[in-house]
Short mmCIF file of C-alpha atoms in Angstrom, two decimals:
data_model
loop_
_atom_site.label_atom_id
_atom_site.label_comp_id
_atom_site.label_asym_id
_atom_site.label_seq_id
_atom_site.Cartn_x
_atom_site.Cartn_y
_atom_site.Cartn_z
CA MET A 129 21.02 -7.50 -60.49
CA PRO A 130 21.24 -4.37 -58.50
CA THR A 131 24.30 -3.68 -56.92
CA LYS A 132 24.98 -4.57 -53.53
CA ARG A 133 25.80 -1.91 -50.86
CA ASP A 134 29.02 -1.86 -48.82
CA TYR A 135 28.55 -3.81 -45.70
CA TYR A 136 30.05 -1.72 -43.34
CA GLU A 137 27.57 1.11 -45.06
CA VAL A 138 24.86 -1.26 -44.35
CA LEU A 139 25.74 -1.51 -40.68
CA GLY A 140 26.86 2.00 -40.45
CA ILE A 141 29.94 1.41 -39.05
CA PRO A 142 33.47 2.14 -39.92
CA ARG A 143 35.95 -0.27 -41.35
CA SER A 144 38.00 -0.11 -38.09
CA ALA A 145 35.12 -1.33 -36.16
CA THR A 146 35.48 -4.04 -33.52
CA ASP A 147 33.39 -7.23 -33.01
CA GLU A 148 31.24 -5.67 -30.25
CA GLU A 149 30.60 -2.57 -32.37
CA ILE A 150 29.49 -5.04 -35.11
CA LYS A 151 27.20 -6.70 -32.84
CA ARG A 152 25.61 -3.88 -31.55
CA ALA A 153 25.17 -2.40 -34.98
CA PHE A 154 23.08 -5.41 -36.02
CA ARG A 155 21.08 -5.54 -32.85
CA LYS A 156 20.12 -2.06 -33.59
CA LEU A 157 19.31 -2.69 -37.08
CA ALA A 158 17.63 -6.11 -36.92
CA PHE A 159 15.32 -4.99 -34.16
CA LYS A 160 14.39 -1.90 -36.16
CA TYR A 161 13.63 -3.96 -39.54
CA HIS A 162 12.52 -7.04 -38.27
CA PRO A 163 8.67 -7.56 -40.13
CA ASP A 164 7.38 -8.29 -36.34
CA HIS A 165 7.97 -4.63 -35.46
CA ASN A 166 7.94 -2.79 -39.11
CA ARG A 167 5.24 -3.44 -41.45
CA ASN A 168 6.78 -1.36 -43.88
CA GLY A 169 7.03 -2.90 -47.35
CA ASP A 170 10.89 -2.70 -47.70
CA ALA A 171 11.57 -3.79 -44.03
CA GLU A 172 12.01 -7.69 -44.98
CA ALA A 173 14.54 -6.66 -47.77
CA LYS A 174 16.40 -4.19 -45.45
CA PHE A 175 16.59 -6.96 -42.42
CA LYS A 176 17.91 -9.50 -45.09
CA GLU A 177 20.55 -7.09 -46.12
CA VAL A 178 21.23 -6.36 -42.38
CA ASN A 179 21.67 -9.95 -41.56
CA GLU A 180 23.72 -10.57 -44.77
CA ALA A 181 26.24 -7.89 -43.90
CA TYR A 182 26.55 -9.22 -40.18
CA GLN A 183 26.94 -12.72 -41.31
CA VAL A 184 30.06 -11.65 -43.33
CA LEU A 185 31.42 -8.86 -41.06
CA ALA A 186 30.96 -11.15 -37.71
CA ASP A 187 33.20 -13.98 -39.07
CA PRO A 188 36.86 -12.89 -39.07
CA ASP A 189 38.02 -15.13 -42.27
CA LYS A 190 34.98 -13.80 -44.11
CA ARG A 191 35.56 -10.08 -43.11
CA ALA A 192 39.16 -10.59 -44.24
CA ALA A 193 38.15 -12.12 -47.50
CA TYR A 194 35.20 -9.31 -48.17
CA ASP A 195 38.07 -6.54 -46.98
CA ARG A 196 40.52 -7.95 -49.62
CA PHE A 197 38.11 -8.61 -52.63
CA GLY A 198 34.90 -7.34 -51.77
CA HIS A 199 31.72 -9.31 -52.57
CA GLY A 200 33.02 -11.77 -54.90
CA GLY A 201 35.21 -12.75 -51.89
CA ALA A 202 32.87 -13.06 -49.25
CA GLU A 203 30.40 -15.04 -51.50
CA SER A 204 33.33 -17.68 -52.44
CA PHE A 205 32.41 -19.00 -48.79
CA PHE A 206 28.86 -19.59 -49.81
CA GLY A 207 29.42 -21.26 -53.32
CA ARG A 208 25.99 -19.35 -55.12
CA GLY A 209 26.10 -16.41 -52.76
CA PHE A 210 23.28 -15.05 -50.86
CA GLU A 211 20.52 -15.47 -53.39
CA GLY A 212 17.48 -17.65 -52.48
CA PHE A 213 17.85 -17.69 -48.60
CA ASP A 214 14.54 -18.37 -47.12
CA PHE A 215 13.47 -15.53 -44.89
CA GLY A 216 11.62 -17.85 -42.45
CA GLY A 217 15.07 -18.72 -40.66
CA PHE A 218 15.71 -15.21 -39.61
CA GLY A 219 12.79 -15.25 -37.27
CA ASP A 220 14.86 -17.72 -35.38
CA ILE A 221 17.90 -15.63 -35.46
CA PHE A 222 16.09 -12.60 -34.09
CA ASP A 223 14.96 -14.81 -31.40
CA ALA A 224 18.26 -16.09 -30.72
CA PHE A 225 19.47 -12.46 -30.09
CA PHE A 226 16.87 -10.97 -28.45
CA GLY A 227 15.20 -13.88 -26.55
CA GLY A 228 12.10 -14.14 -28.58
CA ALA A 229 8.69 -12.53 -27.67
CA GLY A 230 6.98 -15.68 -27.10
CA THR A 231 9.54 -17.62 -25.12
CA THR A 232 7.87 -18.88 -22.05
CA VAL A 233 8.03 -21.89 -19.67
CA ARG A 234 4.96 -23.75 -18.21
CA ARG A 235 3.43 -21.60 -15.54
CA GLY A 236 3.54 -22.66 -11.86
CA PRO A 237 1.80 -21.77 -8.63
CA GLN A 238 1.16 -18.12 -8.49
CA ARG A 239 0.33 -15.87 -5.44
CA GLY A 240 -2.83 -14.28 -5.13
CA ALA A 241 -3.10 -10.49 -5.14
CA ASP A 242 -2.95 -8.44 -1.97
CA LEU A 243 -6.27 -6.50 -0.66
CA SER A 244 -6.51 -3.26 1.11
CA TYR A 245 -9.25 -1.90 3.41
CA ASN A 246 -9.59 1.44 4.91
CA THR A 247 -11.07 1.90 8.47
CA TYR A 248 -11.74 4.38 10.85
CA ILE A 249 -10.91 3.96 14.84
CA THR A 250 -11.40 6.38 17.65
CA PHE A 251 -8.52 8.20 19.30
CA GLU A 252 -8.99 5.77 22.51
CA GLU A 253 -9.12 2.61 20.00
CA ALA A 254 -5.72 3.80 18.38
CA ALA A 255 -3.92 4.32 21.91
CA PHE A 256 -4.97 1.32 23.95
CA GLY A 257 -6.11 -1.36 20.85
CA CYS A 258 -9.13 -2.94 19.99
CA GLU A 259 -10.74 -5.57 17.80
CA LYS A 260 -12.63 -4.66 14.73
CA GLU A 261 -14.90 -6.75 12.39
CA ILE A 262 -14.60 -5.85 8.66
CA SER A 263 -16.31 -7.15 5.46
CA ILE A 264 -14.69 -7.48 2.41
CA LEU A 265 -15.33 -8.90 -1.02
CA ARG A 266 -12.42 -11.29 -2.20
CA THR A 267 -11.78 -14.14 -4.78
CA GLU A 268 -11.52 -17.52 -3.35
CA ALA A 269 -11.13 -20.94 -4.72
CA CYS A 270 -14.64 -22.45 -5.92
CA PRO A 271 -16.17 -24.55 -3.39
CA SER A 272 -17.64 -26.92 -5.96
CA CYS A 273 -14.52 -27.81 -7.84
CA GLN A 274 -11.83 -26.98 -5.09
CA GLY A 275 -10.24 -24.61 -7.54
CA THR A 276 -9.61 -27.10 -10.12
CA GLY A 277 -12.13 -25.77 -12.89
CA ALA A 278 -13.27 -29.14 -13.92
CA ARG A 279 -16.63 -30.50 -12.92
CA PRO A 280 -16.88 -32.22 -9.61
CA GLY A 281 -16.18 -36.05 -10.48
CA SER A 282 -13.76 -35.24 -13.54
CA GLN A 283 -10.20 -34.07 -13.77
CA PRO A 284 -8.17 -31.83 -16.18
CA THR A 285 -6.64 -33.82 -18.74
CA ARG A 286 -2.98 -33.68 -20.00
CA CYS A 287 -2.64 -31.44 -22.94
CA PRO A 288 -1.89 -33.78 -25.92
CA ASN A 289 -0.25 -30.92 -28.17
CA CYS A 290 2.39 -30.09 -25.67
CA ASN A 291 2.43 -33.40 -23.52
CA GLY A 292 1.85 -31.40 -20.45
CA ALA A 293 4.66 -28.89 -20.91
CA GLY A 294 2.81 -25.96 -21.43
CA GLN A 295 5.02 -24.84 -24.34
CA VAL A 296 5.96 -26.27 -27.65
CA ARG A 297 9.35 -26.01 -29.53
CA ARG A 298 10.17 -25.58 -33.15
CA VAL A 299 13.36 -26.40 -34.59
CA GLN A 300 14.60 -24.77 -37.75
CA GLN A 301 17.99 -25.01 -39.83
CA SER A 302 19.06 -21.65 -40.90
CA ILE A 303 22.45 -20.32 -42.20
CA PHE A 304 23.57 -19.72 -38.62
CA GLY A 305 22.81 -23.13 -37.81
CA ARG A 306 19.65 -24.69 -35.86
CA PHE A 307 17.56 -22.94 -33.79
CA THR A 308 14.95 -23.79 -31.51
CA ASN A 309 11.79 -21.21 -30.93
CA ILE A 310 9.98 -22.16 -27.81
CA ALA A 311 6.45 -20.64 -27.56
CA THR A 312 3.31 -20.94 -25.39
CA CYS A 313 1.03 -23.90 -26.28
CA PRO A 314 -1.72 -22.52 -28.32
CA GLN A 315 -4.06 -25.22 -27.20
CA CYS A 316 -3.67 -25.04 -23.48
CA HIS A 317 -2.44 -21.25 -23.36
CA GLY A 318 0.64 -22.73 -21.29
CA GLU A 319 -1.25 -24.54 -18.36
CA GLY A 320 -0.35 -27.83 -19.66
CA ARG A 321 -3.87 -29.06 -19.22
CA ILE A 322 -7.21 -28.77 -20.79
CA ILE A 323 -10.47 -28.75 -18.98
CA THR A 324 -12.85 -31.13 -20.84
CA GLN A 325 -15.69 -30.66 -18.44
CA PRO A 326 -15.90 -27.06 -16.87
CA CYS A 327 -17.21 -26.48 -13.50
CA LEU A 328 -20.64 -25.09 -13.81
CA SER A 329 -20.37 -22.88 -10.59
CA CYS A 330 -17.21 -20.88 -11.75
CA ARG A 331 -17.24 -21.81 -15.70
CA SER A 332 -13.80 -23.33 -15.54
CA THR A 333 -11.99 -20.34 -13.79
CA GLY A 334 -11.42 -22.35 -10.36
CA LYS A 335 -12.73 -19.06 -8.51
CA GLU A 336 -15.53 -17.46 -7.12
CA LYS A 337 -16.04 -13.95 -5.35
CA GLN A 338 -17.17 -14.22 -1.77
CA GLU A 339 -18.28 -11.80 0.86
CA ARG A 340 -16.18 -12.38 4.31
CA ARG A 341 -16.28 -10.98 7.57
CA ILE A 342 -12.91 -10.79 9.14
CA SER A 343 -11.99 -9.95 12.81
CA VAL A 344 -9.17 -7.59 12.75
CA LYS A 345 -6.81 -7.01 16.05
CA ILE A 346 -5.49 -3.61 16.38
CA PRO A 347 -2.70 -3.40 18.63
CA ALA A 348 -2.22 -0.30 21.23
CA GLY A 349 -0.34 2.50 20.05
CA VAL A 350 -1.11 2.83 16.57
CA ASP A 351 -1.73 6.03 14.86
CA ASN A 352 -3.01 7.54 11.78
CA GLY A 353 -1.68 6.22 8.50
CA ASN A 354 -0.63 2.80 10.20
CA GLN A 355 -1.43 -0.53 8.57
CA VAL A 356 -2.26 -3.91 9.95
CA ARG A 357 -1.25 -7.09 7.86
CA LEU A 358 -3.37 -10.17 7.97
CA ARG A 359 -1.56 -12.76 5.95
CA GLY A 360 -3.37 -15.04 3.93
CA GLU A 361 -6.57 -12.96 3.55
CA GLY A 362 -6.22 -11.51 0.36
CA GLU A 363 -7.00 -13.02 -3.31
CA ALA A 364 -6.61 -16.65 -3.81
CA GLY A 365 -3.71 -17.82 -5.76
CA ASP A 366 -3.52 -19.32 -9.28
CA ARG A 367 -2.67 -23.03 -10.06
CA GLY A 368 -2.21 -24.04 -6.29
CA GLY A 369 -0.35 -20.85 -5.37
CA SER A 370 -0.94 -19.31 -1.74
CA PRO A 371 -3.28 -16.33 -1.22
CA GLY A 372 -2.38 -12.81 -0.80
CA ASP A 373 -2.42 -10.72 2.07
CA LEU A 374 -4.96 -8.01 3.48
CA TYR A 375 -3.57 -4.84 4.29
CA VAL A 376 -6.13 -2.79 6.69
CA TYR A 377 -5.09 0.90 6.66
CA LEU A 378 -6.34 2.99 9.53
CA THR A 379 -7.64 6.57 9.93
CA VAL A 380 -8.03 8.03 13.44
CA LYS A 381 -10.71 10.33 14.08
CA PRO A 382 -10.10 13.68 15.60
CA HIS A 383 -10.69 14.02 19.49
CA GLU A 384 -12.48 16.77 20.82
CA LEU A 385 -9.84 17.39 23.83
CA PHE A 386 -6.63 15.82 22.66
CA SER A 387 -4.14 15.70 19.87
CA ARG A 388 -0.84 13.61 19.41
CA ASP A 389 2.47 14.00 18.51
CA GLY A 390 4.06 10.75 18.33
CA ASP A 391 3.24 8.73 21.32
CA ASP A 392 2.96 12.15 23.47
CA ILE A 393 -0.75 13.48 24.02
CA ILE A 394 -1.04 17.15 23.95
CA TYR A 395 -4.25 18.96 25.85
CA GLU A 396 -4.78 22.34 26.10
CA LEU A 397 -5.97 23.60 29.20
CA PRO A 398 -8.27 26.94 29.32
CA ILE A 399 -7.52 29.23 32.78
CA ASN A 400 -9.42 32.07 33.81
CA PHE A 401 -7.29 35.46 34.42
CA ALA A 402 -7.75 34.88 38.17
CA GLN A 403 -6.47 31.51 38.10
CA ALA A 404 -3.31 32.14 36.32
CA ALA A 405 -2.40 35.17 38.73
CA LEU A 406 -3.54 33.65 41.69
CA GLY A 407 -2.60 29.81 41.02
CA ALA A 408 -5.13 27.04 41.06
CA GLU A 409 -5.67 23.25 41.76
CA ILE A 410 -7.58 21.97 38.20
CA GLU A 411 -8.75 18.83 37.24
CA VAL A 412 -7.20 17.76 34.05
CA PRO A 413 -8.38 15.03 31.82
CA THR A 414 -6.30 12.00 30.61
CA LEU A 415 -6.94 9.07 28.62
CA ASP A 416 -6.91 7.42 31.88
CA GLY A 417 -9.51 9.48 33.48
CA SER A 418 -8.95 12.89 35.24
CA THR A 419 -6.07 13.89 37.46
CA LYS A 420 -5.33 17.16 39.53
CA LEU A 421 -2.93 19.76 38.18
CA LYS A 422 -1.46 22.41 40.33
CA VAL A 423 -0.88 25.55 38.47
CA PRO A 424 1.34 28.25 40.08
CA ALA A 425 0.62 31.68 40.67
CA GLY A 426 1.45 33.76 37.63
CA SER A 427 1.13 31.13 35.02
CA GLN A 428 1.33 32.60 31.47
CA THR A 429 -0.45 31.10 28.21
CA GLY A 430 1.56 28.48 26.91
CA LYS A 431 3.39 27.33 29.82
CA GLU A 432 3.45 23.25 29.66
CA PHE A 433 3.28 20.92 32.48
CA LYS A 434 4.20 17.14 31.67
CA LEU A 435 1.86 14.45 33.09
CA LYS A 436 4.43 11.50 32.96
CA ASN A 437 3.18 8.02 31.42
CA LYS A 438 0.02 9.60 30.46
CA GLY A 439 0.37 9.36 26.75
CA ALA A 440 -0.08 6.64 24.02
CA PRO A 441 1.59 3.25 24.49
CA HIS A 442 4.46 2.52 22.54
CA LEU A 443 3.66 0.40 19.48
CA ARG A 444 6.78 -1.53 19.54
CA GLY A 445 7.93 -1.62 22.90
CA ARG A 446 7.26 -1.19 26.53
CA GLY A 447 5.84 1.89 28.42
CA ARG A 448 4.19 5.12 27.39
CA GLY A 449 4.50 8.48 26.19
CA ASP A 450 3.47 11.57 28.28
CA GLN A 451 0.71 14.20 28.35
CA PHE A 452 1.60 17.62 28.17
CA VAL A 453 -0.72 20.18 29.52
CA ARG A 454 -0.29 23.58 27.67
CA LEU A 455 -2.23 26.33 29.55
CA ARG A 456 -4.32 29.08 27.54
CA VAL A 457 -5.50 32.09 29.51
CA ILE A 458 -8.80 33.36 28.61
CA THR A 459 -9.61 36.87 28.73
CA PRO A 460 -13.43 37.14 29.09
CA GLU A 461 -15.17 38.96 26.44
CA SER A 462 -18.23 40.48 28.48
CA LEU A 463 -18.05 41.38 32.16
CA THR A 464 -20.90 42.28 34.64
CA LYS A 465 -20.91 45.67 36.37
CA LYS A 466 -19.46 44.02 39.50
CA GLN A 467 -16.50 42.50 37.59
CA ARG A 468 -15.81 45.53 35.56
CA GLN A 469 -15.44 47.69 38.73
CA LEU A 470 -13.26 45.00 40.47
CA LEU A 471 -10.88 44.66 37.44
CA GLU A 472 -10.68 48.51 37.36
CA GLU A 473 -9.86 48.82 40.96
CA LEU A 474 -7.16 45.99 40.42
CA ALA A 475 -5.98 48.08 37.23
CA GLU A 476 -5.32 51.22 39.62
CA THR A 477 -3.22 49.21 41.84
CA LEU A 478 -1.23 47.27 39.34
CA GLY A 479 -0.07 50.86 38.02
CA PRO A 480 0.56 52.29 34.37
CA THR A 481 0.88 50.20 31.25
CA LEU A 482 3.85 47.88 31.00
CA LYS A 483 6.37 49.32 28.39
CA HIS A 484 8.77 47.33 26.70
CA LYS A 485 12.74 48.01 27.64
#
């Protein structure tokens, strides 16, 4: 018979190890050598060795006997020692420590998945709101079987293997005592029911793909990247669960005249040299139509004017933003003979070129 290794060496811990250190070492090695995770040929033997070491060192009395008398002292607690133990019981021990990979309960109602949809709107639609009609493809309850998956006129039956629980229990006796292993019922796959006459339309899935046209109300004041949530317009749920939601993501098309800064609107007003120098009254476009703006004499490029309450409505509150009119003085690229003559005369009256101080 091969010589047994020291139990402390098996678990890789010192003789002064605490109960928590012993348990932590066992968990690590049990997971490493469990045959469900390790297919090497010696994994089963090492797993048994690790369990044997843990059984002794985790028990204060057995550990004390082992520390005084070695393996002979520990085996006195078990009569014949550890020979002949059934490996099958260790699977339940592993489940007791780690939760068991197959442990489940019967699945209940499950909410449907959310859907997303991207749509484009104009600058004005974003500012003042609108109503859009969109078309989506989504999963809905089968109209033939009303989502049951069973042929009309029939009903799913209770699973005889698990009696409708959706799970099966297996009780085993091991050296640690009795352990219960809970697993998904292999016959109904956790549903707790069996469809004996499948629906011909959906083939027992209880769902069908349908194309739907949905009206979306877009509130005033939205901007690029905002979303509108439509509750219950997503995918159908499972086992009587509620449907998911539909998220409509908005992309605002660029405007040829305006840009946005939050709820404020920016408009760049081009004026000529004479208007800037002499001043002028100019019609300026806004979202509400045109309005007159007085440009004072001597205005420079970049000067801004505020048109109060001419911006976009506040999305979550009352009132509106403002519109800012930003001047841009345009220098003519070509001149008539008369225009050149007039500018030359003006230049003579203005004096020499301005220099930086």
